[in-house]
XYZ file of C-alpha atoms in Angstrom:
778
model
C 203.606 44.806 39.522
C 200.547 42.784 40.489
C 200.496 39.000 40.825
C 197.467 36.776 41.359
C 198.470 33.358 42.657
C 197.190 30.124 44.124
C 199.317 28.405 46.758
C 198.906 24.699 47.501
C 200.297 23.815 50.916
C 201.861 20.426 51.734
C 198.713 19.431 53.671
C 196.575 19.869 50.538
C 195.007 23.214 51.390
C 194.750 25.736 48.562
C 194.563 29.524 48.978
C 194.155 32.174 46.301
C 195.386 35.749 46.834
C 196.826 38.859 45.195
C 200.228 40.440 45.790
C 201.349 43.859 44.682
C 204.597 45.799 44.832
C 207.630 46.890 42.824
C 209.121 43.471 43.614
C 207.214 40.434 44.874
C 209.078 38.664 47.683
C 208.245 35.025 48.412
C 209.026 33.318 51.696
C 208.116 32.396 55.251
C 208.615 35.881 56.657
C 205.383 37.816 57.282
C 206.815 40.894 55.523
C 206.917 39.069 52.163
C 204.308 39.983 49.606
C 203.687 36.240 49.165
C 204.012 34.937 52.723
C 203.395 31.219 53.309
C 202.321 29.653 56.593
C 205.519 29.032 58.616
C 203.873 26.213 60.581
C 202.714 24.326 57.498
C 205.904 25.126 55.543
C 208.878 24.945 57.983
C 211.413 24.238 55.213
C 210.722 27.474 53.360
C 213.304 30.199 53.935
C 212.375 33.578 55.387
C 213.091 35.118 51.963
C 213.082 32.202 49.545
C 212.703 33.874 46.123
C 211.353 36.980 44.480
C 209.732 38.074 41.231
C 211.188 41.168 39.553
C 210.184 43.229 36.527
C 212.956 43.719 33.976
C 212.783 45.158 30.446
C 209.067 44.568 30.117
C 209.363 40.962 31.339
C 209.044 39.234 34.713
C 211.766 37.038 36.174
C 211.887 34.636 39.114
C 215.047 35.092 41.184
C 216.250 32.306 43.535
C 217.437 33.700 46.914
C 217.393 30.909 49.519
C 220.755 29.404 50.532
C 219.262 26.407 52.323
C 216.654 25.114 49.884
C 215.874 24.934 46.178
C 213.412 26.910 44.060
C 211.767 25.013 41.206
C 209.984 26.511 38.204
C 207.740 24.029 36.403
C 209.688 21.214 38.167
C 213.049 22.539 36.933
C 215.585 23.980 39.410
C 216.194 27.726 39.127
C 219.826 28.461 39.813
C 219.760 32.261 39.541
C 216.935 33.840 37.534
C 214.419 32.728 34.929
C 211.597 34.419 33.032
C 208.086 33.633 34.307
C 204.555 34.107 32.972
C 200.976 33.361 33.933
C 200.410 29.630 34.297
C 203.889 28.837 35.627
C 204.271 26.805 38.832
C 206.851 27.798 41.446
C 207.767 25.215 44.089
C 209.653 26.270 47.226
C 211.799 23.234 47.911
C 211.096 19.635 47.003
C 208.567 19.195 49.847
C 207.389 22.794 50.152
C 204.328 24.591 48.829
C 203.538 25.090 45.156
C 202.609 28.567 43.931
C 200.670 28.755 40.670
C 200.900 32.152 38.975
C 197.357 32.891 37.799
C 198.178 36.297 36.341
C 201.131 38.634 36.392
C 200.951 42.169 35.118
C 202.421 45.618 35.413
C 200.650 48.077 37.680
C 199.120 50.046 34.776
C 195.341 50.375 35.058
C 193.492 47.519 33.308
C 191.012 48.173 30.511
C 187.260 47.684 30.620
C 184.544 47.915 28.005
C 183.320 51.394 27.225
C 180.083 52.368 28.966
C 178.389 53.195 25.678
C 178.509 49.550 24.635
C 180.586 50.360 21.553
C 183.036 47.575 22.229
C 185.951 50.025 22.557
C 188.102 49.968 25.649
C 188.885 52.709 28.113
C 191.269 52.986 31.014
C 189.637 52.181 34.381
C 190.798 53.348 37.758
C 192.638 50.385 39.294
C 191.168 51.330 42.658
C 187.719 50.369 41.370
C 188.739 47.016 39.934
C 190.549 46.330 43.172
C 187.084 45.949 44.678
C 186.949 42.596 42.925
C 190.040 41.398 44.725
C 190.506 39.922 48.182
C 191.155 41.941 51.307
C 192.890 39.671 53.802
C 195.261 36.784 53.430
C 195.663 33.903 55.837
C 197.190 35.024 59.097
C 197.004 34.407 62.832
C 195.433 36.963 65.177
C 196.382 36.968 68.849
C 193.310 37.554 71.027
C 195.186 38.866 74.047
C 192.735 40.664 76.313
C 190.079 40.717 73.632
C 188.422 43.617 71.849
C 186.093 44.463 68.992
C 186.001 42.727 65.609
C 184.643 45.086 62.992
C 184.988 47.141 59.851
C 186.188 50.184 61.759
C 189.937 50.535 61.091
C 190.494 51.408 64.742
C 188.952 48.130 65.947
C 191.278 45.776 67.791
C 190.585 43.194 65.054
C 189.729 45.094 61.825
C 188.096 43.178 58.944
C 187.571 45.348 55.873
C 184.526 44.114 53.963
C 180.983 45.479 53.475
C 179.499 42.297 54.978
C 181.215 43.219 58.253
C 179.518 45.805 60.481
C 181.535 48.679 61.903
C 181.373 47.020 65.337
C 180.495 43.442 64.476
C 181.459 41.166 67.381
C 183.307 41.344 70.669
C 185.926 39.051 72.202
C 186.454 38.991 75.966
C 189.238 37.108 77.789
C 188.843 36.012 81.397
C 191.802 33.848 82.308
C 191.767 30.848 79.983
C 188.156 31.532 78.988
C 187.491 33.327 75.677
C 183.921 34.530 75.080
C 182.529 35.915 71.820
C 179.337 37.932 71.462
C 177.583 39.505 68.489
C 177.298 43.297 68.768
C 174.067 43.691 66.804
C 175.707 43.128 63.431
C 173.579 43.268 60.282
C 174.784 39.952 58.845
C 175.353 37.997 62.038
C 178.208 36.179 63.757
C 178.322 32.405 63.351
C 180.118 29.826 65.496
C 180.367 26.390 63.887
C 177.602 27.361 61.460
C 175.190 28.521 64.177
C 174.191 32.143 64.425
C 174.931 33.718 67.790
C 171.937 34.851 69.791
C 173.873 35.168 73.052
C 177.540 35.173 74.130
C 179.259 31.777 73.941
C 182.527 30.402 75.260
C 184.918 29.353 72.542
C 186.544 25.944 72.493
C 189.748 25.105 70.587
C 188.821 24.147 67.044
C 185.676 26.317 66.901
C 185.107 28.101 63.596
C 183.834 31.682 63.590
C 182.276 33.098 60.411
C 182.038 36.877 60.086
C 181.139 38.049 56.601
C 183.592 36.386 54.204
C 186.085 35.629 56.976
C 186.405 32.178 58.492
C 188.341 32.347 61.761
C 189.585 29.194 63.487
C 190.065 29.424 67.263
C 193.210 27.550 68.378
C 192.972 28.231 72.100
C 194.671 31.625 72.283
C 194.290 33.118 68.821
C 192.297 33.153 65.618
C 193.659 31.819 62.330
C 192.009 33.679 59.454
C 191.167 32.105 56.120
C 189.316 34.735 54.152
C 186.710 33.622 51.624
C 186.890 37.068 50.033
C 187.668 36.221 46.399
C 189.134 32.955 47.623
C 186.317 30.453 47.113
C 186.873 26.941 45.892
C 183.568 25.263 45.037
C 183.431 21.469 45.191
C 180.697 18.970 44.386
C 181.120 15.334 45.287
C 178.897 12.549 43.836
C 175.911 14.886 43.596
C 172.614 13.262 42.623
C 169.217 14.913 42.233
C 166.003 12.889 41.828
C 162.536 14.297 41.109
C 159.161 12.826 40.270
C 158.482 12.385 36.563
C 155.355 14.440 35.833
C 154.293 12.029 33.091
C 154.779 8.648 34.760
C 154.913 9.620 38.430
C 158.096 7.576 38.819
C 161.459 8.820 40.170
C 163.526 10.616 37.531
C 167.256 11.266 37.943
C 168.182 14.701 36.593
C 171.711 14.863 38.075
C 173.732 11.665 38.336
C 177.109 11.318 40.089
C 178.410 14.855 39.451
C 181.869 15.436 40.907
C 183.821 18.579 40.064
C 185.953 21.306 41.636
C 185.902 24.967 40.553
C 188.737 27.139 41.806
C 189.025 30.875 42.472
C 189.460 33.093 39.402
C 187.927 30.503 37.121
C 185.126 31.355 34.718
C 183.329 28.060 34.119
C 180.474 27.506 31.654
C 177.952 24.697 32.145
C 176.969 23.354 28.736
C 174.691 20.597 27.539
C 171.505 19.889 25.566
C 168.060 20.686 26.948
C 167.188 18.318 29.771
C 170.792 17.672 30.766
C 170.365 19.345 34.170
C 172.427 22.521 33.726
C 170.088 24.832 35.625
C 169.493 22.160 38.254
C 173.235 21.800 38.777
C 173.620 25.566 39.069
C 170.784 25.679 41.638
C 172.444 22.856 43.577
C 175.890 24.465 43.540
C 174.442 27.823 44.644
C 172.617 26.402 47.663
C 169.091 26.685 46.238
C 168.315 22.971 45.754
C 169.859 20.484 48.148
C 171.057 17.279 46.434
C 169.400 13.976 47.308
C 172.830 12.379 47.490
C 176.368 13.736 47.705
C 177.631 17.048 49.047
C 178.557 20.567 47.943
C 181.380 22.370 49.721
C 182.793 25.896 49.812
C 186.442 25.891 50.884
C 185.906 22.469 52.440
C 182.845 23.522 54.473
C 179.506 21.930 53.658
C 177.462 24.538 51.804
C 174.086 23.350 53.024
C 175.144 22.844 56.631
C 176.604 26.365 56.791
C 174.417 28.123 54.248
C 173.364 30.930 56.589
C 177.004 31.809 57.265
C 178.123 31.490 53.641
C 175.154 32.851 51.655
C 176.422 36.449 51.750
C 179.409 35.389 49.627
C 177.128 33.929 46.942
C 175.376 35.910 44.215
C 172.963 34.528 41.640
C 172.113 36.527 38.510
C 168.979 34.888 37.040
C 167.859 34.977 33.427
C 165.141 37.469 34.363
C 166.716 40.745 35.409
C 166.121 41.470 39.099
C 165.794 45.222 38.649
C 162.927 47.704 38.697
C 162.983 49.159 35.204
C 161.300 52.432 36.218
C 164.259 53.379 38.411
C 167.433 55.087 37.249
C 170.520 52.862 37.373
C 172.218 54.798 40.152
C 169.066 55.045 42.265
C 168.334 51.315 41.918
C 171.862 50.454 43.027
C 171.639 52.887 45.922
C 168.529 51.177 47.274
C 170.273 47.817 46.877
C 173.266 49.171 48.771
C 171.081 50.509 51.583
C 169.372 47.123 51.938
C 172.432 44.888 51.652
C 175.263 46.856 53.182
C 175.518 47.317 56.957
C 173.246 50.067 58.296
C 176.204 51.716 60.011
C 177.680 52.763 56.676
C 177.443 56.516 56.177
C 175.573 57.971 53.161
C 178.939 58.991 51.730
C 180.228 55.402 51.993
C 177.086 54.079 50.312
C 177.362 56.632 47.522
C 181.039 55.777 47.043
C 180.208 52.062 46.799
C 177.603 52.756 44.118
C 180.047 54.890 42.130
C 182.777 52.260 42.388
C 180.540 49.429 41.154
C 179.217 51.543 38.277
C 182.825 52.098 37.254
C 183.576 48.385 37.438
C 180.751 47.475 35.034
C 181.255 50.499 32.789
C 177.933 52.254 33.484
C 179.123 55.478 35.114
C 177.796 57.582 32.244
C 174.428 55.814 32.458
C 173.946 56.506 36.160
C 170.875 58.710 35.639
C 169.310 56.616 32.866
C 166.130 54.670 33.581
C 166.797 50.953 33.412
C 164.061 50.441 30.818
C 165.945 52.826 28.507
C 169.192 50.806 28.621
C 170.264 48.451 25.859
C 170.141 44.704 26.458
C 173.822 44.485 27.264
C 173.669 47.474 29.580
C 170.764 45.904 31.484
C 172.904 42.808 32.037
C 175.711 45.031 33.292
C 173.286 46.722 35.665
C 172.083 43.322 36.917
C 175.686 42.296 37.513
C 176.367 45.573 39.331
C 173.348 44.903 41.529
C 174.866 41.584 42.633
C 178.410 42.915 42.960
C 177.221 45.639 45.332
C 177.849 43.443 48.377
C 181.133 42.135 46.879
C 180.331 38.404 46.765
C 183.091 35.958 45.924
C 181.028 33.265 44.181
C 178.913 34.343 41.211
C 176.317 32.215 39.402
C 174.859 33.301 36.039
C 171.745 31.485 34.788
C 171.377 32.008 31.026
C 171.876 35.749 31.422
C 172.913 36.190 27.781
C 169.681 34.739 26.361
C 168.117 37.023 23.790
C 171.210 39.157 23.237
C 172.737 39.743 19.821
C 176.191 38.298 19.165
C 178.129 41.516 19.760
C 176.332 42.229 23.042
C 176.793 38.604 24.073
C 180.523 38.995 23.509
C 180.697 42.196 25.558
C 178.790 40.629 28.444
C 180.851 37.429 28.408
C 184.064 39.490 28.382
C 182.774 41.373 31.411
C 182.167 38.076 33.227
C 185.711 36.989 32.364
C 187.014 40.281 33.742
C 185.104 39.665 36.978
C 186.658 36.192 37.247
C 190.131 37.572 36.571
C 189.456 40.072 39.339
C 189.161 37.231 41.839
C 185.629 35.849 41.682
C 184.657 32.249 41.127
C 182.157 32.494 38.242
C 179.800 29.722 37.065
C 177.603 30.354 34.034
C 174.835 28.388 32.309
C 174.496 29.403 28.679
C 172.945 28.137 25.446
C 174.900 30.632 23.347
C 178.331 29.175 22.549
C 179.553 31.925 20.225
C 181.879 33.509 22.795
C 182.490 30.669 25.240
C 185.789 29.648 23.649
C 187.211 33.165 23.793
C 186.218 33.977 27.364
C 185.830 31.029 29.737
C 188.578 29.032 31.419
C 186.751 25.692 31.598
C 183.627 24.100 30.211
C 181.585 21.506 32.089
C 179.595 19.492 29.570
C 176.571 17.490 30.707
C 174.663 14.929 28.715
C 171.138 13.607 29.021
C 170.194 12.409 32.489
C 172.549 14.874 34.157
C 175.736 12.855 33.622
C 179.165 14.439 33.398
C 180.551 14.075 29.861
C 183.593 16.370 30.038
C 185.473 18.990 32.044
C 188.343 20.945 30.529
C 189.281 23.976 28.453
C 187.235 24.766 25.314
C 190.152 23.756 23.070
C 190.523 20.473 24.943
C 186.778 19.882 24.560
C 186.977 20.273 20.771
C 189.909 17.887 20.596
C 188.237 15.391 22.974
C 184.999 15.233 20.979
C 186.691 15.517 17.575
C 184.794 18.642 16.515
C 185.851 21.904 14.866
C 183.323 24.132 16.606
C 182.234 23.901 20.213
C 178.634 24.223 19.051
C 178.901 20.813 17.351
C 179.216 19.092 20.724
C 175.443 18.662 21.089
C 175.192 16.573 17.921
C 178.258 14.596 18.990
C 176.690 13.776 22.372
C 173.738 12.157 20.599
C 176.004 9.555 18.976
C 176.539 7.593 22.209
C 174.537 6.769 25.295
C 174.962 9.130 28.275
C 176.463 6.415 30.482
C 179.079 5.662 27.790
C 180.151 9.311 27.638
C 180.284 9.368 31.432
C 182.434 6.221 31.598
C 184.733 7.461 28.844
C 185.351 10.763 30.619
C 186.126 9.091 33.963
C 188.785 7.030 32.212
C 190.342 10.051 30.478
C 193.340 12.145 31.632
C 191.021 15.155 31.676
C 189.083 13.613 34.566
C 192.296 13.123 36.509
C 193.549 16.646 35.817
C 190.363 18.652 36.304
C 188.438 16.485 38.779
C 190.365 13.781 40.646
C 193.530 15.803 41.296
C 191.475 18.784 42.447
C 189.318 17.044 45.041
C 190.199 18.482 48.476
C 191.926 16.201 50.941
C 189.566 17.353 53.701
C 186.361 15.407 54.200
C 183.094 17.060 53.349
C 181.084 18.115 56.362
C 177.876 16.302 57.216
C 175.031 17.875 55.280
C 171.945 19.156 57.012
C 168.743 20.111 55.280
C 168.155 23.813 54.986
C 164.686 23.109 56.330
C 166.369 22.069 59.592
C 168.201 25.371 59.871
C 166.516 28.272 61.581
C 166.362 31.250 59.226
C 166.828 33.914 61.843
C 166.816 37.515 60.769
C 169.773 39.745 61.490
C 169.344 41.625 64.725
C 170.912 44.612 63.014
C 168.430 44.412 60.124
C 165.985 46.871 61.667
C 162.360 46.304 60.692
C 161.637 50.031 60.727
C 164.770 50.883 58.734
C 164.094 48.247 56.064
C 160.462 49.287 55.795
C 161.461 52.935 55.309
C 164.025 52.043 52.609
C 161.479 49.873 50.790
C 158.789 52.557 51.036
C 161.128 55.119 49.491
C 162.079 52.679 46.750
C 158.457 51.805 46.010
C 157.465 55.466 45.813
C 160.390 56.048 43.423
C 159.197 53.122 41.297
C 155.688 54.570 41.073
C 157.005 58.040 40.282
C 159.228 56.548 37.575
C 156.121 55.408 35.667
C 153.915 58.531 35.569
C 151.528 57.069 32.992
C 150.661 54.135 35.254
C 150.308 56.518 38.202
C 147.921 58.765 36.258
C 145.939 55.730 35.107
C 145.582 54.632 38.730
C 144.257 58.022 39.806
C 142.153 58.337 36.650
C 140.139 55.249 37.591
C 138.634 57.006 40.602
C 137.906 60.108 38.557
C 136.122 58.102 35.845
C 133.992 56.182 38.343
C 133.070 59.404 40.155
C 131.905 61.104 36.941
C 129.830 58.086 35.884
C 128.160 57.816 39.286
C 127.403 61.532 39.248
C 125.842 61.298 35.792
C 123.714 58.287 36.720
C 122.487 59.307 40.181
C 122.562 63.114 40.004
C 121.544 65.219 42.988
C 119.708 62.905 45.399
C 117.734 65.744 46.960
C 116.035 66.331 43.596
C 114.270 62.933 43.821
C 110.761 63.840 44.931
C 109.578 60.465 46.232
C 111.260 59.784 49.643
C 111.251 56.003 49.238
C 112.898 56.218 45.810
C 115.461 58.682 47.199
C 116.349 56.266 50.034
C 116.684 53.335 47.622
C 118.844 55.376 45.219
C 121.032 56.389 48.162
C 121.600 52.771 49.206
C 122.367 51.760 45.602
C 124.862 54.603 45.308
C 126.470 53.502 48.574
C 126.799 49.961 47.210
C 128.482 51.112 44.000
C 130.784 53.380 45.989
C 131.720 50.510 48.308
C 132.343 48.020 45.497
C 134.357 50.609 43.559
C 136.552 51.412 46.555
C 137.151 47.725 47.263
C 137.992 47.121 43.602
C 140.366 50.092 43.425
C 142.418 48.724 46.334
C 142.282 45.080 45.266
C 143.065 45.633 41.591
C 146.024 47.954 42.271
C 147.667 45.398 44.588
C 146.898 42.134 42.809
C 150.103 42.002 40.744
C 152.532 43.839 42.997
C 154.072 40.809 44.727
C 153.972 38.217 41.963
C 155.769 40.481 39.483
C 158.608 40.994 41.975
C 158.918 37.393 43.123
C 162.430 36.923 41.718
C 163.583 40.192 43.296
C 161.981 39.291 46.628
C 163.674 35.881 46.806
C 167.045 37.369 45.917
C 166.757 40.062 48.567
C 165.708 37.503 51.157
C 169.199 36.053 50.824
C 170.441 39.330 52.267
C 168.225 39.192 55.362
C 165.272 41.107 53.958
C 162.413 40.878 56.451
C 159.142 39.600 55.014
C 157.143 41.898 57.284
C 159.164 44.920 56.129
C 158.636 44.024 52.477
C 154.901 43.465 52.913
C 154.454 46.564 55.078
C 156.119 48.774 52.469
C 153.700 47.520 49.806
C 150.630 47.799 52.027
C 151.441 51.270 53.345
C 152.184 52.806 49.942
C 149.243 51.153 48.208
C 146.960 52.013 51.124
C 147.989 55.654 50.856
C 147.369 55.576 47.088
C 143.959 53.942 47.535
C 142.977 56.513 50.169
C 143.865 59.288 47.722
C 141.668 57.572 45.109
C 138.847 57.274 47.633
C 139.193 60.938 48.558
C 138.966 61.896 44.867
C 136.047 59.558 44.206
C 134.144 60.415 47.361
C 134.779 64.137 47.097
C 133.341 64.375 43.572
C 130.365 62.138 44.292
C 129.569 63.955 47.532
C 129.769 67.354 45.838
C 127.619 66.142 42.941
C 125.067 63.898 44.636
C 124.962 65.192 48.238
C 124.685 61.867 50.089
C 122.940 62.236 53.447
C 124.751 61.320 56.659
C 128.159 62.118 58.115
C 130.631 62.817 55.249
C 133.694 62.257 57.442
C 132.578 58.865 58.726
C 131.482 57.787 55.264
C 134.932 58.652 53.864
C 136.568 56.795 56.756
C 134.451 53.696 56.075
C 135.211 53.734 52.361
C 138.928 54.281 53.045
C 139.023 51.331 55.454
C 137.272 49.234 52.802
C 139.794 50.260 50.124
C 142.726 49.375 52.394
C 141.099 46.013 53.186
C 140.770 45.481 49.426
C 144.480 46.309 49.107
C 145.355 43.670 51.711
C 143.228 41.077 49.919
C 144.778 42.076 46.581
C 148.239 41.504 48.050
C 147.069 38.087 49.241
C 145.975 37.295 45.685
C 149.381 38.411 44.445
C 151.170 36.222 46.991
C 149.105 33.147 46.076
C 149.183 33.561 42.282
C 151.985 31.951 40.306
C 151.859 34.489 37.486
C 150.627 37.993 36.779
C 148.022 36.559 34.402
C 146.576 34.331 37.131
C 146.521 37.254 39.583
C 144.561 39.342 37.053
C 142.097 36.477 36.546
C 141.546 36.081 40.296
C 140.491 39.705 40.872
C 136.982 39.324 39.319
C 136.514 36.060 41.232
C 137.028 38.026 44.448
C 135.164 41.204 43.448
C 131.972 39.714 41.926
C 130.839 38.049 45.198
C 131.290 41.437 46.848
C 128.483 42.726 44.606
C 126.156 39.741 44.726
C 126.457 39.094 48.450
C 126.440 42.711 49.629
C 122.805 42.356 50.727
C 121.492 45.202 48.550
C 120.521 43.573 45.257
C 118.423 40.931 47.041
C 117.823 39.887 50.654
C 120.292 37.308 51.961
C 119.147 34.208 53.816
C 120.583 30.858 54.857
C 123.938 29.893 53.373
C 124.176 33.081 51.298
C 123.876 35.261 54.413
C 126.361 33.065 56.306
C 128.899 33.420 53.454
C 128.374 37.178 53.291
C 128.859 37.639 57.019
C 131.979 35.459 57.031
C 133.834 36.425 53.854
C 132.355 39.454 52.066
C 134.029 42.686 53.150
C 131.639 44.920 51.168
C 128.693 43.415 53.088
C 129.996 44.881 56.336
C 131.059 48.156 54.745
C 127.554 48.511 53.340
C 126.140 47.838 56.795
C 128.317 50.593 58.214
C 127.367 53.077 55.469
C 123.641 52.418 55.882
C 123.863 52.956 59.649
C 125.245 56.431 58.963
C 122.034 57.452 57.162
C 119.485 59.647 58.923
C 116.761 57.816 60.859
C 114.111 59.036 58.423
C 115.783 57.252 55.495
C 116.280 54.111 57.593
C 112.601 54.103 58.515
C 111.642 54.260 54.839
C 113.934 51.250 54.247
C 112.362 49.370 57.145
C 115.545 49.512 59.256
C 116.434 50.898 62.653
C 119.443 52.916 63.777
C 122.246 50.677 65.015
C 125.855 51.037 66.128
C 128.213 51.980 63.243
C 131.382 50.793 64.947
C 130.741 47.034 64.843
C 130.592 46.579 61.028
C 133.580 48.901 60.619
C 135.532 46.764 63.108
C 134.752 43.669 61.014
C 136.022 45.461 57.876
C 139.249 46.196 59.740
C 139.374 42.555 60.874
C 139.275 41.463 57.220
C 142.166 43.849 56.600
C 144.248 42.299 59.389
C 143.392 38.727 58.362
C 144.392 39.488 54.756
C 147.691 40.999 55.895
C 148.584 38.106 58.210
C 147.618 35.542 55.555
C 149.808 37.298 52.966
C 152.849 37.249 55.250
C 152.208 33.578 55.993
C 151.954 32.721 52.287
C 155.192 34.595 51.541
C 157.019 32.647 54.242
C 155.555 29.326 53.104
C 156.337 29.935 49.439
C 159.930 30.706 50.402
C 160.249 27.404 52.292
C 159.015 25.484 49.243
C 161.716 27.018 47.028
C 164.589 25.992 49.312
């Protein structure tokens, strides 16, 4: 049988775990399937009670001779039937064990991958991925050793956030030193990421992946966050500036609530009630102006860098590249988020397991844009489950889905919660909330808490028949009246006051004060290579767009050939020289435009994806470099096509190789400037509108249409890339043509160097803008 349970210790701590076996033994002895802390629970017997399966039912059997066993506050003399929701107390002053679920070991059912709504048997091994991996226990340090994912490590921790050889412990007399071993996700001591070995002091907290290890002087006491996250908010307030009046506007006001492991909680409320703001605050994206948010008693914002790997946010907009196949998209996610020391076989196995969990195994080779709406949501969920987070936030992910698909998706979220996750969802669709979620948190205008409880309790509390009628009911009283009424209700005591942890919340620190260091194991070269391969796959997945990109150069080349023809056929030397310079200008502007236009929307359209991947230590330089290198290669291919046709048709005088090199450098500089446009723009539409604003001055101020003097020449020399490319191209002409134009032969290298300088400045500015925009969103 399999039992999911939550134990509340006498000191107020709560822990959520799974236990599995033919019989579930409960007691102080470490061999018990449900083993309680012997230090915190000295009155519990070594084998206090057990849960057996009998005739299709489950019974609690009292075993201890020295202390009582209570079931729902009633003494169990011998045996009594139990079910999910029952509370088992080991002695009058001992711990309380709440049975969250109890089931036979038969494989659970999941929704069919074809979205038909039917159910199929799923391999229990796959759904076990949603469950925790380590209970609370004490680890003796002894002479030290390696902490890591490798099963042969002295201190093995089995989780994908943990590197194979993650950290090292060394003992020298009474001195215990810990050092990070180049892990991909970092080792944290008291919320600070290790950059060098440090000596541990009693009471220090070590965070490695989802594991929080407390050093007690000679050993480590583990409290795994893996599927064991309790999320708490205490007196949270969020104030912004009213865009209309310019005055302070409170959008969250005195929000206190506690969400426990295995709970699927929906945030409900009318528009403007602060649902999305509350979700952003609980997920660590927007720090509250007052109050605190805690994860297992640790301040979320003070320890965000150590905790963020356990948090996943699925936004309303799907964070997937729709030109990739489902399996390939998840593989790239796995390569980026999982430790680099995982073998290709391990990565492939992780992808297969997650596809099985969300019911998309049969859609592995399907392009994401060819999936149904519900299947896309499943793929988005799979993308976030890849790193096995324990706290999942869903921001209106069912918007736009039909009722049947909404039901399937909501049932999947419930399944994820039952598997061990803490799931928080904002939704406007209430059709399937009652049937799937454990609790609803209802907000009213001004971000005030109007109710917390089960959906049935909410209907009874508000006197409504359908949960959807709650919005009209909220309008019948002022927000502060609903807030006051709820605080005086038994629901507030049961679901808020009685849940508040005994431990104090840690002192909050602004995320801006925390140094966002990159993981030493997150190799810049490795990330860049993964992102390049992904970007190439994205381009190949949309062959029509790829052909359109290459077709632009072909079209321009044909038009230029038709207009200018063979230059040697022009009989008047002066006219031939002028036509040559004009052709050079149009070639230069075209190459700059090809690079700039292709890159102008590449960053802004992936902004949501970029921010999500940054939470998993994505390097900004790696992300930018992958875009620049691929687009630069594509633009150079376009230039080669354009230049090759024009050169064959028109026979431009001068060095063909150096001319192609100049035009290629110009196209890459245009790519860098296009990426800068994309980083600055807030939308794809704005990025498209900015391209002509950048390109038109390249034509006017190139110095060919009319001579440049004064301010116009100063602007051209300082900001117009085509001006310098044109200078370089003209200096490659034969001296005879230059004499006809009234110019002398000069060095070609200097203007080309300035073109390359524009390229570098554009690249550095883009990286700077990406970093700055990220700081503003925190």
